[in-house]
mmCIF file of C-alpha atoms in Angstrom:
data_model
loop_
_atom_site.group_PDB
_atom_site.id
_atom_site.type_symbol
_atom_site.label_atom_id
_atom_site.label_comp_id
_atom_site.label_asym_id
_atom_site.label_seq_id
_atom_site.Cartn_x
_atom_site.Cartn_y
_atom_site.Cartn_z
ATOM 1 C CA UNK A 1 -49.495 -1.812 44.043
ATOM 2 C CA UNK A 2 -51.186 -2.576 40.934
ATOM 3 C CA UNK A 3 -52.505 -6.359 40.529
ATOM 4 C CA UNK A 4 -52.940 -6.211 36.722
ATOM 5 C CA UNK A 5 -51.785 -3.302 34.551
ATOM 6 C CA UNK A 6 -51.662 -2.616 30.585
ATOM 7 C CA UNK A 7 -48.269 -1.452 29.773
ATOM 8 C CA UNK A 8 -48.208 1.369 26.510
ATOM 9 C CA UNK A 9 -44.715 0.960 24.738
ATOM 10 C CA UNK A 10 -43.876 3.230 22.140
ATOM 11 C CA UNK A 11 -42.351 1.360 18.241
ATOM 12 C CA UNK A 12 -39.365 3.759 18.429
ATOM 13 C CA UNK A 13 -38.430 2.865 22.661
ATOM 14 C CA UNK A 14 -38.174 -0.834 20.863
ATOM 15 C CA UNK A 15 -35.574 0.851 18.364
ATOM 16 C CA UNK A 16 -33.438 2.727 20.506
ATOM 17 C CA UNK A 17 -30.789 4.807 19.170
ATOM 18 C CA UNK A 18 -30.947 3.165 15.592
ATOM 19 C CA UNK A 19 -34.855 5.020 15.622
ATOM 20 C CA UNK A 20 -35.977 1.702 13.086
ATOM 21 C CA UNK A 21 -36.279 -1.628 13.293
ATOM 22 C CA UNK A 22 -35.082 -3.526 16.717
ATOM 23 C CA UNK A 23 -32.703 -3.023 19.659
ATOM 24 C CA UNK A 24 -33.230 -6.553 20.561
ATOM 25 C CA UNK A 25 -30.432 -5.800 23.889
ATOM 26 C CA UNK A 26 -32.814 -3.462 24.775
ATOM 27 C CA UNK A 27 -35.972 -5.275 24.081
ATOM 28 C CA UNK A 28 -34.422 -8.240 26.319
ATOM 29 C CA UNK A 29 -34.078 -6.021 29.335
ATOM 30 C CA UNK A 30 -37.482 -4.470 29.139
ATOM 31 C CA UNK A 31 -38.460 -8.233 28.605
ATOM 32 C CA UNK A 32 -36.876 -9.494 31.595
ATOM 33 C CA UNK A 33 -38.451 -7.104 33.506
ATOM 34 C CA UNK A 34 -41.330 -7.819 33.229
ATOM 35 C CA UNK A 35 -41.106 -10.898 33.688
ATOM 36 C CA UNK A 36 -40.212 -10.163 36.914
ATOM 37 C CA UNK A 37 -42.987 -8.266 37.377
ATOM 38 C CA UNK A 38 -45.536 -11.133 36.613
ATOM 39 C CA UNK A 39 -42.903 -13.576 39.122
ATOM 40 C CA UNK A 40 -43.883 -10.859 42.002
ATOM 41 C CA UNK A 41 -47.370 -11.611 41.327
ATOM 42 C CA UNK A 42 -48.455 -8.755 38.947
ATOM 43 C CA UNK A 43 -50.786 -9.577 35.656
ATOM 44 C CA UNK A 44 -49.315 -8.010 32.928
ATOM 45 C CA UNK A 45 -50.663 -6.790 29.186
ATOM 46 C CA UNK A 46 -48.821 -4.767 26.649
ATOM 47 C CA UNK A 47 -49.571 -2.683 23.692
ATOM 48 C CA UNK A 48 -46.647 -1.667 21.587
ATOM 49 C CA UNK A 49 -47.068 1.404 18.965
ATOM 50 C CA UNK A 50 -45.728 0.708 15.369
ATOM 51 C CA UNK A 51 -43.336 3.671 14.999
ATOM 52 C CA UNK A 52 -40.087 1.564 14.637
ATOM 53 C CA UNK A 53 -41.787 1.030 11.300
ATOM 54 C CA UNK A 54 -45.145 2.933 10.306
ATOM 55 C CA UNK A 55 -46.771 5.636 12.331
ATOM 56 C CA UNK A 56 -49.823 6.217 9.396
ATOM 57 C CA UNK A 57 -51.115 9.363 10.373
ATOM 58 C CA UNK A 58 -47.576 10.567 9.856
ATOM 59 C CA UNK A 59 -45.977 8.466 7.633
ATOM 60 C CA UNK A 60 -48.875 8.696 4.608
ATOM 61 C CA UNK A 61 -49.916 11.841 4.990
ATOM 62 C CA UNK A 62 -49.994 13.034 1.561
ATOM 63 C CA UNK A 63 -48.834 9.718 0.308
ATOM 64 C CA UNK A 64 -51.339 6.870 1.098
ATOM 65 C CA UNK A 65 -54.491 7.612 2.388
ATOM 66 C CA UNK A 66 -55.192 7.842 5.997
ATOM 67 C CA UNK A 67 -57.404 4.663 6.003
ATOM 68 C CA UNK A 68 -54.475 2.443 4.241
ATOM 69 C CA UNK A 69 -52.121 4.354 5.899
ATOM 70 C CA UNK A 70 -53.504 3.621 9.454
ATOM 71 C CA UNK A 71 -54.073 0.026 8.518
ATOM 72 C CA UNK A 72 -50.240 -0.275 7.568
ATOM 73 C CA UNK A 73 -49.905 0.837 11.274
ATOM 74 C CA UNK A 74 -51.358 -2.321 12.605
ATOM 75 C CA UNK A 75 -49.565 -4.451 10.766
ATOM 76 C CA UNK A 76 -46.673 -2.773 12.368
ATOM 77 C CA UNK A 77 -47.808 -3.406 15.990
ATOM 78 C CA UNK A 78 -48.268 -7.202 14.857
ATOM 79 C CA UNK A 79 -44.557 -7.185 13.886
ATOM 80 C CA UNK A 80 -43.601 -5.783 17.342
ATOM 81 C CA UNK A 81 -45.718 -8.377 18.988
ATOM 82 C CA UNK A 82 -44.075 -11.022 17.199
ATOM 83 C CA UNK A 83 -40.839 -10.031 17.796
ATOM 84 C CA UNK A 84 -41.487 -9.063 21.630
ATOM 85 C CA UNK A 85 -43.085 -12.233 22.117
ATOM 86 C CA UNK A 86 -40.240 -14.199 20.515
ATOM 87 C CA UNK A 87 -37.886 -12.676 23.321
ATOM 88 C CA UNK A 88 -40.278 -13.424 25.933
ATOM 89 C CA UNK A 89 -40.264 -17.121 25.396
ATOM 90 C CA UNK A 90 -36.410 -17.037 24.663
ATOM 91 C CA UNK A 91 -36.011 -15.777 28.709
ATOM 92 C CA UNK A 92 -38.223 -18.028 30.119
ATOM 93 C CA UNK A 93 -41.526 -16.146 30.203
ATOM 94 C CA UNK A 94 -45.126 -17.647 29.112
ATOM 95 C CA UNK A 95 -46.608 -14.714 26.116
ATOM 96 C CA UNK A 96 -49.427 -14.690 23.506
ATOM 97 C CA UNK A 97 -50.814 -12.467 21.062
ATOM 98 C CA UNK A 98 -54.219 -11.305 20.411
ATOM 99 C CA UNK A 99 -54.938 -9.374 17.551
ATOM 100 C CA UNK A 100 -57.885 -6.797 17.186
ATOM 101 C CA UNK A 101 -58.144 -7.772 13.294
ATOM 102 C CA UNK A 102 -57.806 -11.658 12.019
ATOM 103 C CA UNK A 103 -54.079 -12.849 11.012
ATOM 104 C CA UNK A 104 -53.043 -16.110 10.819
ATOM 105 C CA UNK A 105 -50.479 -17.476 12.489
ATOM 106 C CA UNK A 106 -49.643 -14.240 14.333
ATOM 107 C CA UNK A 107 -52.527 -14.906 17.054
ATOM 108 C CA UNK A 108 -55.262 -15.604 17.880
ATOM 109 C CA UNK A 109 -58.215 -12.898 17.689
ATOM 110 C CA UNK A 110 -58.888 -10.876 20.704
ATOM 111 C CA UNK A 111 -61.291 -12.063 22.754
ATOM 112 C CA UNK A 112 -61.713 -10.040 26.675
ATOM 113 C CA UNK A 113 -62.809 -13.184 28.162
ATOM 114 C CA UNK A 114 -59.614 -15.137 26.816
ATOM 115 C CA UNK A 115 -57.115 -12.009 28.064
ATOM 116 C CA UNK A 116 -58.349 -12.470 31.408
ATOM 117 C CA UNK A 117 -58.200 -16.353 31.553
ATOM 118 C CA UNK A 118 -53.913 -15.410 29.950
ATOM 119 C CA UNK A 119 -53.240 -13.267 32.468
ATOM 120 C CA UNK A 120 -54.347 -15.152 35.388
ATOM 121 C CA UNK A 121 -52.202 -18.124 34.112
ATOM 122 C CA UNK A 122 -49.362 -15.604 34.270
ATOM 123 C CA UNK A 123 -49.160 -15.157 30.578
ATOM 124 C CA UNK A 124 -48.179 -11.389 29.649
ATOM 125 C CA UNK A 125 -50.857 -10.971 26.922
ATOM 126 C CA UNK A 126 -49.612 -8.473 23.843
ATOM 127 C CA UNK A 127 -52.302 -6.335 22.410
ATOM 128 C CA UNK A 128 -51.666 -6.495 18.716
ATOM 129 C CA UNK A 129 -53.695 -4.240 15.913
ATOM 130 C CA UNK A 130 -54.474 -1.357 17.782
ATOM 131 C CA UNK A 131 -58.306 -1.094 18.250
ATOM 132 C CA UNK A 132 -58.903 -2.754 14.596
ATOM 133 C CA UNK A 133 -60.017 0.234 13.299
ATOM 134 C CA UNK A 134 -58.459 3.405 11.861
ATOM 135 C CA UNK A 135 -58.597 6.812 13.536
ATOM 136 C CA UNK A 136 -57.745 5.414 16.498
ATOM 137 C CA UNK A 137 -54.269 5.658 17.721
ATOM 138 C CA UNK A 138 -52.641 3.140 19.569
ATOM 139 C CA UNK A 139 -52.415 5.211 23.249
ATOM 140 C CA UNK A 140 -56.798 4.632 22.641
ATOM 141 C CA UNK A 141 -56.454 1.113 21.931
ATOM 142 C CA UNK A 142 -53.951 0.681 25.117
ATOM 143 C CA UNK A 143 -56.666 2.656 27.436
ATOM 144 C CA UNK A 144 -59.300 0.414 25.744
ATOM 145 C CA UNK A 145 -57.477 -3.098 26.393
ATOM 146 C CA UNK A 146 -57.383 -1.410 29.962
ATOM 147 C CA UNK A 147 -60.841 -0.694 30.809
ATOM 148 C CA UNK A 148 -61.864 -4.133 28.997
ATOM 149 C CA UNK A 149 -59.653 -6.723 31.278
ATOM 150 C CA UNK A 150 -59.924 -4.593 34.289
ATOM 151 C CA UNK A 151 -56.947 -3.013 34.768
ATOM 152 C CA UNK A 152 -55.846 -1.322 37.973
ATOM 153 C CA UNK A 153 -53.207 1.257 36.007
ATOM 154 C CA UNK A 154 -51.875 2.193 32.963
ATOM 155 C CA UNK A 155 -48.170 2.387 32.806
ATOM 156 C CA UNK A 156 -47.667 4.812 29.759
ATOM 157 C CA UNK A 157 -43.389 4.022 29.595
ATOM 158 C CA UNK A 158 -42.114 6.833 27.025
ATOM 159 C CA UNK A 159 -39.368 8.648 26.217
ATOM 160 C CA UNK A 160 -39.428 11.425 28.879
ATOM 161 C CA UNK A 161 -39.250 11.248 32.390
ATOM 162 C CA UNK A 162 -43.305 12.581 33.090
ATOM 163 C CA UNK A 163 -45.755 15.167 31.941
ATOM 164 C CA UNK A 164 -43.884 18.552 31.539
ATOM 165 C CA UNK A 165 -45.935 22.078 31.115
ATOM 166 C CA UNK A 166 -43.929 22.247 27.792
ATOM 167 C CA UNK A 167 -41.646 19.962 25.646
ATOM 168 C CA UNK A 168 -38.664 20.031 27.828
ATOM 169 C CA UNK A 169 -36.085 19.481 24.956
ATOM 170 C CA UNK A 170 -36.924 22.512 23.521
ATOM 171 C CA UNK A 171 -38.447 24.711 26.711
ATOM 172 C CA UNK A 172 -36.096 25.024 29.255
ATOM 173 C CA UNK A 173 -38.576 26.742 31.528
ATOM 174 C CA UNK A 174 -40.671 23.621 31.320
ATOM 175 C CA UNK A 175 -42.047 22.182 34.708
ATOM 176 C CA UNK A 176 -42.227 19.052 35.533
ATOM 177 C CA UNK A 177 -45.586 17.410 37.418
ATOM 178 C CA UNK A 178 -45.713 14.684 39.678
ATOM 179 C CA UNK A 179 -49.105 14.623 39.444
ATOM 180 C CA UNK A 180 -52.434 16.340 37.437
ATOM 181 C CA UNK A 181 -55.690 15.841 36.767
ATOM 182 C CA UNK A 182 -57.566 14.554 32.899
ATOM 183 C CA UNK A 183 -59.024 17.909 32.972
ATOM 184 C CA UNK A 184 -55.850 19.356 33.462
ATOM 185 C CA UNK A 185 -54.076 17.816 30.854
ATOM 186 C CA UNK A 186 -57.386 17.558 28.007
ATOM 187 C CA UNK A 187 -57.452 21.650 28.992
ATOM 188 C CA UNK A 188 -53.924 22.609 28.770
ATOM 189 C CA UNK A 189 -53.563 20.194 25.443
ATOM 190 C CA UNK A 190 -50.214 18.232 26.826
ATOM 191 C CA UNK A 191 -48.846 15.756 24.615
ATOM 192 C CA UNK A 192 -49.598 12.821 27.168
ATOM 193 C CA UNK A 193 -51.997 10.704 24.986
ATOM 194 C CA UNK A 194 -54.221 11.633 22.364
ATOM 195 C CA UNK A 195 -57.163 13.517 23.677
ATOM 196 C CA UNK A 196 -59.784 10.580 22.742
ATOM 197 C CA UNK A 197 -57.454 7.883 24.795
ATOM 198 C CA UNK A 198 -57.589 10.635 27.629
ATOM 199 C CA UNK A 199 -60.984 10.840 27.980
ATOM 200 C CA UNK A 200 -61.567 7.083 27.518
ATOM 201 C CA UNK A 201 -59.176 7.219 30.706
ATOM 202 C CA UNK A 202 -60.992 9.624 32.210
ATOM 203 C CA UNK A 203 -64.576 7.986 32.275
ATOM 204 C CA UNK A 204 -63.164 4.845 33.440
ATOM 205 C CA UNK A 205 -61.377 5.923 35.822
ATOM 206 C CA UNK A 206 -57.944 4.334 35.265
ATOM 207 C CA UNK A 207 -54.838 6.213 36.525
ATOM 208 C CA UNK A 208 -52.023 6.489 34.334
ATOM 209 C CA UNK A 209 -48.491 6.719 35.565
ATOM 210 C CA UNK A 210 -46.349 8.122 32.786
ATOM 211 C CA UNK A 211 -42.464 7.390 33.286
ATOM 212 C CA UNK A 212 -39.667 6.710 31.474
ATOM 213 C CA UNK A 213 -38.759 3.745 29.630
ATOM 214 C CA UNK A 214 -35.205 4.495 29.921
ATOM 215 C CA UNK A 215 -34.501 2.335 32.619
ATOM 216 C CA UNK A 216 -36.790 -0.413 32.068
ATOM 217 C CA UNK A 217 -36.483 -1.145 36.247
ATOM 218 C CA UNK A 218 -39.277 1.826 36.248
ATOM 219 C CA UNK A 219 -41.528 -0.624 35.336
ATOM 220 C CA UNK A 220 -40.999 -2.462 38.970
ATOM 221 C CA UNK A 221 -40.855 0.538 41.001
ATOM 222 C CA UNK A 222 -44.172 1.710 39.456
ATOM 223 C CA UNK A 223 -45.242 -1.530 40.332
ATOM 224 C CA UNK A 224 -44.262 -0.796 44.163
ATOM 225 C CA UNK A 225 -45.708 2.332 44.522
ATOM 226 C CA UNK A 226 -42.523 4.794 44.290
ATOM 227 C CA UNK A 227 -43.088 7.893 43.354
ATOM 228 C CA UNK A 228 -41.421 8.557 39.544
ATOM 229 C CA UNK A 229 -42.800 9.875 36.508
ATOM 230 C CA UNK A 230 -46.298 11.514 36.573
ATOM 231 C CA UNK A 231 -49.732 10.335 37.967
ATOM 232 C CA UNK A 232 -52.519 11.200 35.754
ATOM 233 C CA UNK A 233 -55.857 11.216 37.693
ATOM 234 C CA UNK A 234 -59.184 12.727 37.944
#
């Protein structure tokens, strides 16, 4: 259903039950699934958060100045890109890293034109270091990259299976939405993405599909157009 997609994966998802570092068995399952998507003909870009090592605004609050804390988070995402790219290579998939800031030896400097070339050549492109600027989340980076590469959709792979009216872990009356608009997400302050990312997706009319990554095969199901998770559109 979607030719070119941007998948946003949280850093915490890579850690599994350990909550920090990597659960490489799970990472391998995710990479195998993405590889199968590419073999189906999809072009896949990925933005990974850094929460399995450092969440800038949360972990640095009151201890590290915000700009420095955010830059530490950018470095955490670069570490995740290196780990995931290596797993891709081990399973025979082509992957490359582009970073929003210059980090010699980690990846090439982000270029929209070069990213598109890599995608067209069947490579998975891992976008590291967020937007390259503090005060912007990796959610915003994911939407920005999706807009720049002309992605047909953003696949928001989370620890929860969709968008709810409240946190289902703490509110038994929370209702899951099959579809919802950006305006409704913003008006109800729903925890899909931060407001900057949501507004950017709305302005560029990029659909966001929110689903659970616990079963990595959900990525393939979304690409095939199966009705899972929550679809956020205009």
